[in-house]
Coordinates of C-alpha atoms and ligand atoms in Angstrom, one line a residue:
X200 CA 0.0 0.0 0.0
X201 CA 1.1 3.4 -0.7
X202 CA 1.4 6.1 1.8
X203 CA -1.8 7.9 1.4
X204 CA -0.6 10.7 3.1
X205 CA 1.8 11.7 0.6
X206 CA -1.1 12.1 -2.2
X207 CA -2.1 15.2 0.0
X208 CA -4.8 17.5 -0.4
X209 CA -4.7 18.0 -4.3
X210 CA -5.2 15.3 -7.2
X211 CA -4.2 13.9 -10.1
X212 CA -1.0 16.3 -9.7
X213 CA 1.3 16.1 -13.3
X214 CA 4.1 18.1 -13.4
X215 CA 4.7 19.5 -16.9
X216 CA 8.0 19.3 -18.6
X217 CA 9.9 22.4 -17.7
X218 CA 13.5 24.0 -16.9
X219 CA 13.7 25.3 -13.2
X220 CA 15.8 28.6 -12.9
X221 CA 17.3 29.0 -9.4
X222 CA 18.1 32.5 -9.4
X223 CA 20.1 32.3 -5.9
X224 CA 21.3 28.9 -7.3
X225 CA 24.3 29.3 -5.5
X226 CA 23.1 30.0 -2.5
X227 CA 22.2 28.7 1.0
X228 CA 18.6 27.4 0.5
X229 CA 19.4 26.0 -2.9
X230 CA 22.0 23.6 -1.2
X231 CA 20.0 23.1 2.1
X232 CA 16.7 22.8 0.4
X233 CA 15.9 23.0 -3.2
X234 CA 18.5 20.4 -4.8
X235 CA 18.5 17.7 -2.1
X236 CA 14.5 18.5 -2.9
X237 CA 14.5 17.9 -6.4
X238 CA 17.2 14.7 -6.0
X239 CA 14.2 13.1 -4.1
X240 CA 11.7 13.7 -6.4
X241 CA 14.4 12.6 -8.7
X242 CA 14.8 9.6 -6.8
X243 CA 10.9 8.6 -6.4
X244 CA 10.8 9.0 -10.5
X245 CA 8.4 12.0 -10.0
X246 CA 9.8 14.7 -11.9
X247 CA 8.6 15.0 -15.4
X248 CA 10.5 13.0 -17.9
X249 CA 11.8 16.3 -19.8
X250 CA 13.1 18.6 -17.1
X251 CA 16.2 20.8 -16.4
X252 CA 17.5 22.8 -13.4
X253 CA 19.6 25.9 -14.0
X254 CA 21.6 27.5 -11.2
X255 CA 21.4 31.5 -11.8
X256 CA 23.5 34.1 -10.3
X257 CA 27.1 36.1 -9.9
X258 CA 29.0 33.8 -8.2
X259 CA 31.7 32.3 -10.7
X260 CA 30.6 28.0 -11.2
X261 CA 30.2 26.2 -14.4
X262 CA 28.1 23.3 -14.9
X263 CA 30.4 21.0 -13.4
X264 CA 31.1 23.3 -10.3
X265 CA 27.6 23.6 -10.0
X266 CA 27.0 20.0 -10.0
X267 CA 29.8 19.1 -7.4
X268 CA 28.1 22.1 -5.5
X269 CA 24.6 20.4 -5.8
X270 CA 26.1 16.9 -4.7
X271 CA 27.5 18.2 -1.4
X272 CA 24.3 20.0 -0.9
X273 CA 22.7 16.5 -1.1
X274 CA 25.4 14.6 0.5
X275 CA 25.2 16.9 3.5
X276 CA 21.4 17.8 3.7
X277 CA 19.1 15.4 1.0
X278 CA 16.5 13.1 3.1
X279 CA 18.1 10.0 0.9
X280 CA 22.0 9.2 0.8
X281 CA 22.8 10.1 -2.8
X282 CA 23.2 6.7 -4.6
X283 CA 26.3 6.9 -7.4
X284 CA 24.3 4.9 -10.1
X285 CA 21.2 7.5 -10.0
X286 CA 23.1 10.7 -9.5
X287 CA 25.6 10.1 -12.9
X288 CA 21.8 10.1 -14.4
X289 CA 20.5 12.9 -12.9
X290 CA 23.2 15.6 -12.7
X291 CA 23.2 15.5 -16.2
X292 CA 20.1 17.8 -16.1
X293 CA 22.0 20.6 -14.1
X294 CA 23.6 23.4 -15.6
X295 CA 24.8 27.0 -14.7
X296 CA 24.5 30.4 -15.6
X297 CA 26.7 33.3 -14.1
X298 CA 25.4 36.9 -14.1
X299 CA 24.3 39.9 -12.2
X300 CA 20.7 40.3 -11.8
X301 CA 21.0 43.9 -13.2
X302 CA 23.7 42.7 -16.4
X303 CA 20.7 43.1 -19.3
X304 CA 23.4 40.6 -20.7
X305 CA 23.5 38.0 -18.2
X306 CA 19.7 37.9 -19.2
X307 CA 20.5 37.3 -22.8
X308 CA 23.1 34.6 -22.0
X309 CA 20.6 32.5 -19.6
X310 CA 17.9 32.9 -22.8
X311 CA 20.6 31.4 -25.1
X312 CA 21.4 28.6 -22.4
X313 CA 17.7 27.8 -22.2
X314 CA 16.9 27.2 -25.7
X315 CA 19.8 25.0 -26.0
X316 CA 18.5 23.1 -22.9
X317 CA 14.9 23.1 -24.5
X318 CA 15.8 21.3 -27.9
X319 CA 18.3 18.9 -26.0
X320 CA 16.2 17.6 -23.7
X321 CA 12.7 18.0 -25.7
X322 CA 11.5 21.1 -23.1
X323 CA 8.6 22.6 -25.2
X324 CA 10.2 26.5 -23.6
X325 CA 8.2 26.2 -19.8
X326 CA 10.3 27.7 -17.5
X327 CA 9.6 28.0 -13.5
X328 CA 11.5 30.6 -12.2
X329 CA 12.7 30.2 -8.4
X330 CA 13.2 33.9 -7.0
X331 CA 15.6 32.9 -3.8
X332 CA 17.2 36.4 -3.8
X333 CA 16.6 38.6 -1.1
X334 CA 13.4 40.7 -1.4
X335 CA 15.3 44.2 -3.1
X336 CA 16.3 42.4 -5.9
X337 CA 13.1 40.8 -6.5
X338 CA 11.4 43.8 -8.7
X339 CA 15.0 43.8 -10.6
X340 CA 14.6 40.1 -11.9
X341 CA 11.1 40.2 -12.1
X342 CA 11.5 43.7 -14.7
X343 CA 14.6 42.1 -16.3
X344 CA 12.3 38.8 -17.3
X345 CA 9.6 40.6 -18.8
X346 CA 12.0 42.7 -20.7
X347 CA 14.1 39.9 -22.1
X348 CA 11.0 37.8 -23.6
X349 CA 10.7 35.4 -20.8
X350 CA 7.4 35.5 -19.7
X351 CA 4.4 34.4 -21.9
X352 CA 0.9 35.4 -21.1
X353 CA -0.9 32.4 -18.7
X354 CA -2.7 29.8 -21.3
X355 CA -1.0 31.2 -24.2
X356 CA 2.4 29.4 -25.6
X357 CA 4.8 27.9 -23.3
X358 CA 4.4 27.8 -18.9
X359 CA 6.0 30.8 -17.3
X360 CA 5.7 30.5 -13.3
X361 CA 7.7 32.7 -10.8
X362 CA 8.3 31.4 -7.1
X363 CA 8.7 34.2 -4.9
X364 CA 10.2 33.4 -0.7
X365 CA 9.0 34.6 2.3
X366 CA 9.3 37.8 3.9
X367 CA 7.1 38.9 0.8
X368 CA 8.2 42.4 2.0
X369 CA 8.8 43.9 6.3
X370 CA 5.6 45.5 6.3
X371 CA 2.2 46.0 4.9
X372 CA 3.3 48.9 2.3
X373 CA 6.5 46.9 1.1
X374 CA 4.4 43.9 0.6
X375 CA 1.9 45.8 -1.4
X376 CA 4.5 47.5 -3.4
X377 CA 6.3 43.6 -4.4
X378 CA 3.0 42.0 -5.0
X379 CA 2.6 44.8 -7.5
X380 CA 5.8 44.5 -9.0
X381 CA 5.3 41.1 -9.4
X382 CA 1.4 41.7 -10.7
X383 CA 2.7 43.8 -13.5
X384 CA 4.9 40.7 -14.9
X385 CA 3.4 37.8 -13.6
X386 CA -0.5 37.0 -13.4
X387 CA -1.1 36.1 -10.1
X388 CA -2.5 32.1 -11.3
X389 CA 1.9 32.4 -12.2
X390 CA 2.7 33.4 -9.0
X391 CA 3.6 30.8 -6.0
X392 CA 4.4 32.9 -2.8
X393 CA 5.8 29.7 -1.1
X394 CA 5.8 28.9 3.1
X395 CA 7.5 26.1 3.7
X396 CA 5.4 25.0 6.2
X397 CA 2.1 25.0 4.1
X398 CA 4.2 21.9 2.4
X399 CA 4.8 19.8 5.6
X400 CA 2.5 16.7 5.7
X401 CA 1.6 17.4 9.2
X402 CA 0.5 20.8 8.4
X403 CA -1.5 19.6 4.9
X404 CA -2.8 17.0 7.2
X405 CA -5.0 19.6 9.4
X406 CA -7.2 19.2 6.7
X407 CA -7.6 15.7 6.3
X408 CA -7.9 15.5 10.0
X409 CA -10.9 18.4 10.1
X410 CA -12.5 17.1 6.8
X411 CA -12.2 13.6 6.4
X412 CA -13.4 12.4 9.9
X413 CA -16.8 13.0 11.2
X414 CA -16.4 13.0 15.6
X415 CA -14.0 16.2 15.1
X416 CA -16.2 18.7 13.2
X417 CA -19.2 19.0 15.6
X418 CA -16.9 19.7 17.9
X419 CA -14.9 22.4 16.4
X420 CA -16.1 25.5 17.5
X421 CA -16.6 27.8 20.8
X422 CA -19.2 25.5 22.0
X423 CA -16.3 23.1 22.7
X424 CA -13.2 24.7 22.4
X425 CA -11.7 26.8 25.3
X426 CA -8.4 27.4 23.9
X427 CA -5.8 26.8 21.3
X428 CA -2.4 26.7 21.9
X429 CA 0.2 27.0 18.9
X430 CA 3.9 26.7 19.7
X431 CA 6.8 26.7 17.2
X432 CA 9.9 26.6 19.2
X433 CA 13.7 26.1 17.9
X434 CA 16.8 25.3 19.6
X435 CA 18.6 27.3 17.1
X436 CA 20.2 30.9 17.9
X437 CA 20.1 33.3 14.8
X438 CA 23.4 31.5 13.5
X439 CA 25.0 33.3 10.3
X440 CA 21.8 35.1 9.3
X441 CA 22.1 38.5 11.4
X442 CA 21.9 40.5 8.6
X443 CA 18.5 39.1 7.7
X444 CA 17.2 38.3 11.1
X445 CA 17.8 42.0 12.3
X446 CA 15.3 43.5 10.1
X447 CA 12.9 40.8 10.7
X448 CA 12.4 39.3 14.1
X449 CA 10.2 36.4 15.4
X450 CA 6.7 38.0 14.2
X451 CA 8.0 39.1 11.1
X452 CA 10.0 35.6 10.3
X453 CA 7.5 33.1 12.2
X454 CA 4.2 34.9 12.9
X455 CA 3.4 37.0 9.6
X456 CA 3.4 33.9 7.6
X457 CA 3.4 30.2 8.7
X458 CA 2.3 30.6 12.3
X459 CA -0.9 32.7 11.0
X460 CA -1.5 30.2 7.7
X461 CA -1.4 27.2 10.2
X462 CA -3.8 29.1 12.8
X463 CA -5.9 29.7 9.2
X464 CA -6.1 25.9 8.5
X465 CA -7.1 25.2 12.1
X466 CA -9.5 27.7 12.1
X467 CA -11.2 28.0 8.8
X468 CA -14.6 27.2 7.6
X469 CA -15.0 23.8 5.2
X470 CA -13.9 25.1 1.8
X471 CA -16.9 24.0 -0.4
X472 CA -14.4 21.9 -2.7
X473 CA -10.6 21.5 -2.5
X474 CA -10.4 23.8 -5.7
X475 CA -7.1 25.9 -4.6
X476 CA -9.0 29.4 -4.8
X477 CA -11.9 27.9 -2.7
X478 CA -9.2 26.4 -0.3
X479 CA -7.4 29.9 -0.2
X480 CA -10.7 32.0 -0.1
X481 CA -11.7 29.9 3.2
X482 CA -8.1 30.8 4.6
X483 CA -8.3 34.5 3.7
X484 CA -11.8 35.0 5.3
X485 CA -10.1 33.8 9.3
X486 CA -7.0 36.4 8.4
X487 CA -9.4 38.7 7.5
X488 CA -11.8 38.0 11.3
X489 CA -8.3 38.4 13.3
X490 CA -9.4 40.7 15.7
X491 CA -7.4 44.1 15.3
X492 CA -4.6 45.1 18.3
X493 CA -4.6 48.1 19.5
X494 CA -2.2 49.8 21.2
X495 CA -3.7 49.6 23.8
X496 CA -4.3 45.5 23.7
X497 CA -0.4 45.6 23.0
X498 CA 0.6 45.2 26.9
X499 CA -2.1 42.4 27.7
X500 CA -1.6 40.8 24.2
X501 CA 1.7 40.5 23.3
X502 CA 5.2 39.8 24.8
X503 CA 8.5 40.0 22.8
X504 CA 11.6 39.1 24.4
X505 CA 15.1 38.6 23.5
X506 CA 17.1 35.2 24.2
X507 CA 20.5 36.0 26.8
X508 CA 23.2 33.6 27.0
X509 CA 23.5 29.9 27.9
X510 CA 24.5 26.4 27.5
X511 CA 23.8 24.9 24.0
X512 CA 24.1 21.1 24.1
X513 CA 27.0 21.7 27.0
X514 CA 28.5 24.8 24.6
X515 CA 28.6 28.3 26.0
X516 CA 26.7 30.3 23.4
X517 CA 26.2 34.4 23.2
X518 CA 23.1 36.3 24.6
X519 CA 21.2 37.4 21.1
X520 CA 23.0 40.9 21.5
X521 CA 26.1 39.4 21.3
X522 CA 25.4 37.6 18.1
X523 CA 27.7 38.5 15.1
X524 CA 26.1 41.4 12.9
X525 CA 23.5 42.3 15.7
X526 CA 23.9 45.6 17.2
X527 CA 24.9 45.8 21.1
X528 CA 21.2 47.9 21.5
X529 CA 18.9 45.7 19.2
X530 CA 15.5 45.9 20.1
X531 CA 14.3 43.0 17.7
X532 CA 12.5 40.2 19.4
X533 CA 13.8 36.8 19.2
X534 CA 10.8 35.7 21.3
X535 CA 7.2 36.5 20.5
X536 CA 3.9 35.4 22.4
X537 CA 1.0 36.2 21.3
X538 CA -3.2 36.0 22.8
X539 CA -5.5 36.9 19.6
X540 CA -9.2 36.3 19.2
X541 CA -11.0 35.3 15.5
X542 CA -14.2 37.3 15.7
X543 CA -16.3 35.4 13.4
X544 CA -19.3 33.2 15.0
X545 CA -17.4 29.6 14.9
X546 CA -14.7 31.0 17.6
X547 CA -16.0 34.2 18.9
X548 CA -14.5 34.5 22.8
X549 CA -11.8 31.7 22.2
X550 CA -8.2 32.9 22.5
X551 CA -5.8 31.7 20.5
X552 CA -2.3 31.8 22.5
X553 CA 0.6 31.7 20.1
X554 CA 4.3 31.8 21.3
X555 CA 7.3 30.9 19.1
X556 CA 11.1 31.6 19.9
X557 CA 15.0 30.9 19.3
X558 CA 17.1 29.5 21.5
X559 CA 14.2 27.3 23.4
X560 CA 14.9 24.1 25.1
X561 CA 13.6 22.2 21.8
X562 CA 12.8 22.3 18.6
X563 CA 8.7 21.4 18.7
X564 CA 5.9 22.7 16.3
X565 CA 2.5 22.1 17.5
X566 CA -1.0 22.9 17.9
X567 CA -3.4 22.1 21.0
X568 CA -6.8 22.0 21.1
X569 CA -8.1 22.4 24.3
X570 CA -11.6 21.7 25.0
X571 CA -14.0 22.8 27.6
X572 CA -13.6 21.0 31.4
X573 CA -16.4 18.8 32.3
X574 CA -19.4 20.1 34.4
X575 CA -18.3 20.0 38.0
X576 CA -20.4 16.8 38.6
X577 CA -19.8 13.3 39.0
X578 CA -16.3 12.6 38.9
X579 CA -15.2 16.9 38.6
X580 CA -16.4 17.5 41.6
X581 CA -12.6 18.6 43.8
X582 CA -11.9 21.9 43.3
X583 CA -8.7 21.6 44.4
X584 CA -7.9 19.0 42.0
X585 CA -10.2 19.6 38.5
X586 CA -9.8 17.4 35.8
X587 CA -7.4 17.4 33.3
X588 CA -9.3 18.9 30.2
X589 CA -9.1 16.6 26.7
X590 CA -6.6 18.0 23.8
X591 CA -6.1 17.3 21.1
X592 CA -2.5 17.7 20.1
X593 CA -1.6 17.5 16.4
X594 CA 2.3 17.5 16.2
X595 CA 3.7 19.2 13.3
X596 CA 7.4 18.4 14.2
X597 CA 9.1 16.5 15.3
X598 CA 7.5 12.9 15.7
X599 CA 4.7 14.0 13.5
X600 CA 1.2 13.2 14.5
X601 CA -1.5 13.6 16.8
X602 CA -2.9 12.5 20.1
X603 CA -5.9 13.3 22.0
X604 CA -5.9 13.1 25.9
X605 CA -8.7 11.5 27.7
X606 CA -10.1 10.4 31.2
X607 CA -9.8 7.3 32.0
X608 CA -10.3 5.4 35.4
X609 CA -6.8 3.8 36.9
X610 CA -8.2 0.0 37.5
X611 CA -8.6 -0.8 40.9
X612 CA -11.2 -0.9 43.9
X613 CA -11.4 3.0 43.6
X614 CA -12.3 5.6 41.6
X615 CA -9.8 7.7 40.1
X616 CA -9.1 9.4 37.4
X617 CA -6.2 9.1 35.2
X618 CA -5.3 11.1 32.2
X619 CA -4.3 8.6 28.7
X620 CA -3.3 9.6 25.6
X621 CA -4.5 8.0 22.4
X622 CA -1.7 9.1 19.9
X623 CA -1.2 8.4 16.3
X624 CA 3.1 8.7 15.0
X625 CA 3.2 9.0 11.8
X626 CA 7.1 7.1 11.9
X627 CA 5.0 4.0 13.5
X628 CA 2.5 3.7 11.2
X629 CA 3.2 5.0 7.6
X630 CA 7.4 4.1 8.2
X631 CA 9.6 5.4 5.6
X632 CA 10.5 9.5 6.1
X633 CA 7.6 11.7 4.7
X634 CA 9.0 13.9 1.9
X635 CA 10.4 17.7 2.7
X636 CA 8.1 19.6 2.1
X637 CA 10.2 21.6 -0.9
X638 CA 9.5 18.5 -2.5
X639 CA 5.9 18.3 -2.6
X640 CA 6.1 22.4 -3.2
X641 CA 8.3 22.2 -6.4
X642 CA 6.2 19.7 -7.8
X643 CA 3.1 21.3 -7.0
X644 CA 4.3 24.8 -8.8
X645 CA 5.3 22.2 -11.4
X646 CA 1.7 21.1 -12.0
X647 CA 0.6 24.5 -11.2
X648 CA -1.4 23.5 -8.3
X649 CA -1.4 26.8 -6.0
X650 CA -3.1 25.2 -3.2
X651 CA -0.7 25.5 -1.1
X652 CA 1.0 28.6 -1.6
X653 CA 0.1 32.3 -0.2
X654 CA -2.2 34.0 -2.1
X655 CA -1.5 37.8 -2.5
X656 CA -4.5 39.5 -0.6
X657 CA -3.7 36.6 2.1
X658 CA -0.3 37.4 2.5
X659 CA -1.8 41.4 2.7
X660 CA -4.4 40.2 4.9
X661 CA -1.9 38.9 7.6
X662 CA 0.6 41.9 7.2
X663 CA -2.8 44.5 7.7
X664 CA -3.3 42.9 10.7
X665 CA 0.1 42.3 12.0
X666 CA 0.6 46.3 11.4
X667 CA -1.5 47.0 15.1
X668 CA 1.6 45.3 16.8
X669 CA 4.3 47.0 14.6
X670 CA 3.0 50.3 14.7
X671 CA 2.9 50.0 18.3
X672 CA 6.4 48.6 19.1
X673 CA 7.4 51.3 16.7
X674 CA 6.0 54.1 18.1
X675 CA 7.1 52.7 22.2
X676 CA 10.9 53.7 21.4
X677 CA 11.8 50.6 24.0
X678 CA 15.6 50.0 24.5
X679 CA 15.7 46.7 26.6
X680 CA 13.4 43.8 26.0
X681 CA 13.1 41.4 28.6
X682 CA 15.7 38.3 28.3
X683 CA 14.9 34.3 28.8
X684 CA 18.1 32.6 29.3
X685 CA 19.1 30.0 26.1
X686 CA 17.3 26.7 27.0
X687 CA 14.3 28.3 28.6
X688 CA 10.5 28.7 27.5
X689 CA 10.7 32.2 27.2
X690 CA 10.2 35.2 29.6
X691 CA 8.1 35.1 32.6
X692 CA 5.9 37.6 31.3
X693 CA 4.7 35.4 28.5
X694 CA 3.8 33.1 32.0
X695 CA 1.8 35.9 33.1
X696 CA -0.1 36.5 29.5
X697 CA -1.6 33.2 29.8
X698 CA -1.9 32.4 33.4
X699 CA -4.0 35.7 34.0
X700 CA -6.7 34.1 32.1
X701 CA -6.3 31.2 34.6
X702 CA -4.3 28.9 31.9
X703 CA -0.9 27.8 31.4
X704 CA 1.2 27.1 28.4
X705 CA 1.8 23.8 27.9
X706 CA 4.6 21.7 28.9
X707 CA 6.6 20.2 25.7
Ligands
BG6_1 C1 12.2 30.0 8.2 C2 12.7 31.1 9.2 O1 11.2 30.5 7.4 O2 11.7 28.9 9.0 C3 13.8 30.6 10.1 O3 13.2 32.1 8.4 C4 13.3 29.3 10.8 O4 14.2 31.6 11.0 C5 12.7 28.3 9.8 O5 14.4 28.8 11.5 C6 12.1 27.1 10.6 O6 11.7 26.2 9.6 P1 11.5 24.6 10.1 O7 11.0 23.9 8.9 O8 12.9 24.2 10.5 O9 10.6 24.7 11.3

């Protein structure tokens, strides 16, 4: 039996031929992510029979550079070992380009090299382009595309697709003014804004779970919910990428995107079919319902903290201030935790608590359900000692899967209560690893599925209503943020957000 899991929310996906242009091919994520990706989909004989990858930008490789460069990425980071026999196959279909994004010439070079690759390997001209460039440079390519002939118009001639990375801008007015950049190029059914985490199979498998079971549904509401807990929390510090990380931060990085398009799954309405745009338009109406926070919700709502120094598996490791490339004074939050309400009539009055950070004591991604307690009657009835309430846990990573804790009574002469689990590992019962998901992403943009990708009044949606906190921080002209200590859950005023609502964060 197949893993029915991996056929995922859309059908009958088939990739068309095409040449994938990695501008960025040089780069970090291309060797971390994108080429062990496509070796994978290589591997499982997925890609599409005619199909190329070209490695764009300034730094000076050749093909075969390029290739050895792809191969460590794989050795080092590909969910398979590379096996010798497939990759002589495979890294045939590399090649390189080098050029600045701004040379008009470097443009007319990578056309020439593309319509050699085209009539070699029987590529009837589609070409995905994979923007992994940092945002400025984004309206550069995008301009020097349309003015070198290499876009055609959607449903005319060959496929033109663009893949753009998150942060789709730092604010709402720099989103706005890239979406439009890209808008005046690319139609937006040619546009994939990708999250990674929309591609995890945990995180497509909120759906399943909602949809494809009938006990949870009746109970998915504020009838039966009294909370929801979402925690994405990383034992990482912020590593090489101060430059990037300084201008972002934990909402910007974590919240604006995959924390609030995981909340949208959990909390959207039934999309009437699992037509993409019905699937996004049912994800766009919760982002739209987020209750606005004003400055004056700011203090209650939301706590941003910076992690300090500490012990990192037994090594000493520097507060986030003393980071290379972040200034001694930084003010940008490594920590964020969040309460936010959806005002729409399926979850009116239940807070969402949200709370993602570097430097934690793990690296765990996952969303709680809690439900109401029981009346207290019958076996509820010690105040002093309530019962645990059920939750339903659904673990987005790592040991993917779900549990839901119940009551049960402990066997014996009397009665007492003992809280069980009943939990579902995805390792235990599916076995083999679940694809990254880069792999099910690429091929998706592939067979221009755009399920799972960020729509552009989404991705405005969450940065509208993520403006209430920046606005706020902006205008507060803070200097110190509280610290948590490396290896800790974060600051004791996140404790107090929660616990003055009489709950607690959860224990991972
Ligand atoms: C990225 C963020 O989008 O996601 C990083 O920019 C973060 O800061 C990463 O570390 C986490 O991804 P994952 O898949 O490891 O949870």
């Amino acid at each position: 039996m197949g893993n029915p899991l991996t056929a995922g929310l859309a059908q009958n996906l088939i990739p068309q031929p095409c040449t994938l242009v990695i501008f960025g091919g040089a780069g970090d994520l291309s060797a971390r992510k994108l080429l062990p990706a496509l070796y994978n989909l290589s591997l499982d004989g997925v890609l599409p029979t005619n199909f190329a990858v070209v490695g764009f930008a300034r730094n000076e490789l050749d093909d075969s550079t390029f290739r050895a460069f792809a191969r460590d990425g794989i050795e080092r980071f590909s969910r398979r070992p590379l096996d010798e026999a497939h990759w002589a196959d495979y890294s045939r279909s590399l090649f390189y380009v080098t050029g600045s994004f701004t040379d008009a010439q470097a443009y007319v070079e990578l056309k020439r090299r593309l319509e050699k690759i085209d009539s070699e390997f029987g590529i009837p001209g589609n070409r995905v382009f994979y923007l992994s460039i940092p945002p400025s440079l984004i309206a550069t390519c995008v301009e020097q595309l349309k003015a070198n002939g290499f876009v055609a118009d959607p449903g005319e001639g060959p496929i033109s697709r663009v893949i753009v990375e998150k942060p789709i801008g730092r604010d709402l007015a720099t989103a706005r003014a890239i979406n439009a950049t890209l808008a005046r190029t690319f139609d937006e059914s040619q546009t994939f804004r990708i999250d990674h985490y929309l591609g995890k199979e945990t995180v497509q498998n909120i759906l399943v779970l909602r949809f494809a079971n009938s006990v949870l549904e009746p109970l998915w509401n504020a009838k039966y919910v009294d909370h929801v807990q979402l925690t994405v929390a990383e034992e990482e510090g912020v590593g090489l990428r101060a430059g990037y990380y300084e201008e972002a931060g934990a909402l910007r990085d974590m919240v604006q995107n995959h924390i609030l398009q995981v909340l949208a799954m959990i909390a959207m309405e039934p999309p009437w079919s699992l037509d993409p745009e019905n699937v996004r338009d049912a994800k766009l109406n919760v982002l739209r319902c987020l209750r606005p926070l004003t400055a004056g919700d700011i203090d209650k709502q939301v706590v941003r903290a910076q992690y300090g120094p500490g012990y990192h598996h037994g090594e000493e490791v520097p507060g986030y201030r003393r980071e290379e490339g972040v200034r001694r004074d930084s003010t940008t939050e490594t920590y964020v935790a969040l309460k936010v309400f959806i005002d729409n009539w399926r979850w009116a009055g239940v807070p969402f608590y949200i709370r993602t950070g570097k430097r934690m004591p793990k690296r765990v991604s996952e969303a709680a359900i809690y439900f109401k307690p029981v009346p207290e009657i019958l076996f509820n009835t010690n105040r002093d000692a309530p019962l645990e309430p059920n939750v339903l846990t659904l673990r987005i990573q790592p040991d993917e899967g779900f549990s839901l804790r119940l009551s049960s009574k402990l066997p014996g002469p009397k009665v007492r209560i003992y809280p069980v689990k009943m939990d579902f590992h995805y390792g235990a019962t599916f076995g083999d690893s679940s694809p990254e998901a880069y792999e099910r992403l690429l091929l998706d943009v592939m067979a221009g599925d755009a399920t799972l990708f960020m729509r552009r009044d989404a991705v405005e949606a969450a940065w509208a209503w993520m403006m209430g906190v920046l606005d706020a921080w902006e205008s507060s002209r803070t200097r110190y943020l509280p610290e948590y200590p490396t290896g800790d859950w974060g600051p004791v005023e996140a404790d107090r957000l929660i616990e003055a609502d009489g709950r607690k964060w959860r224990t991972l």
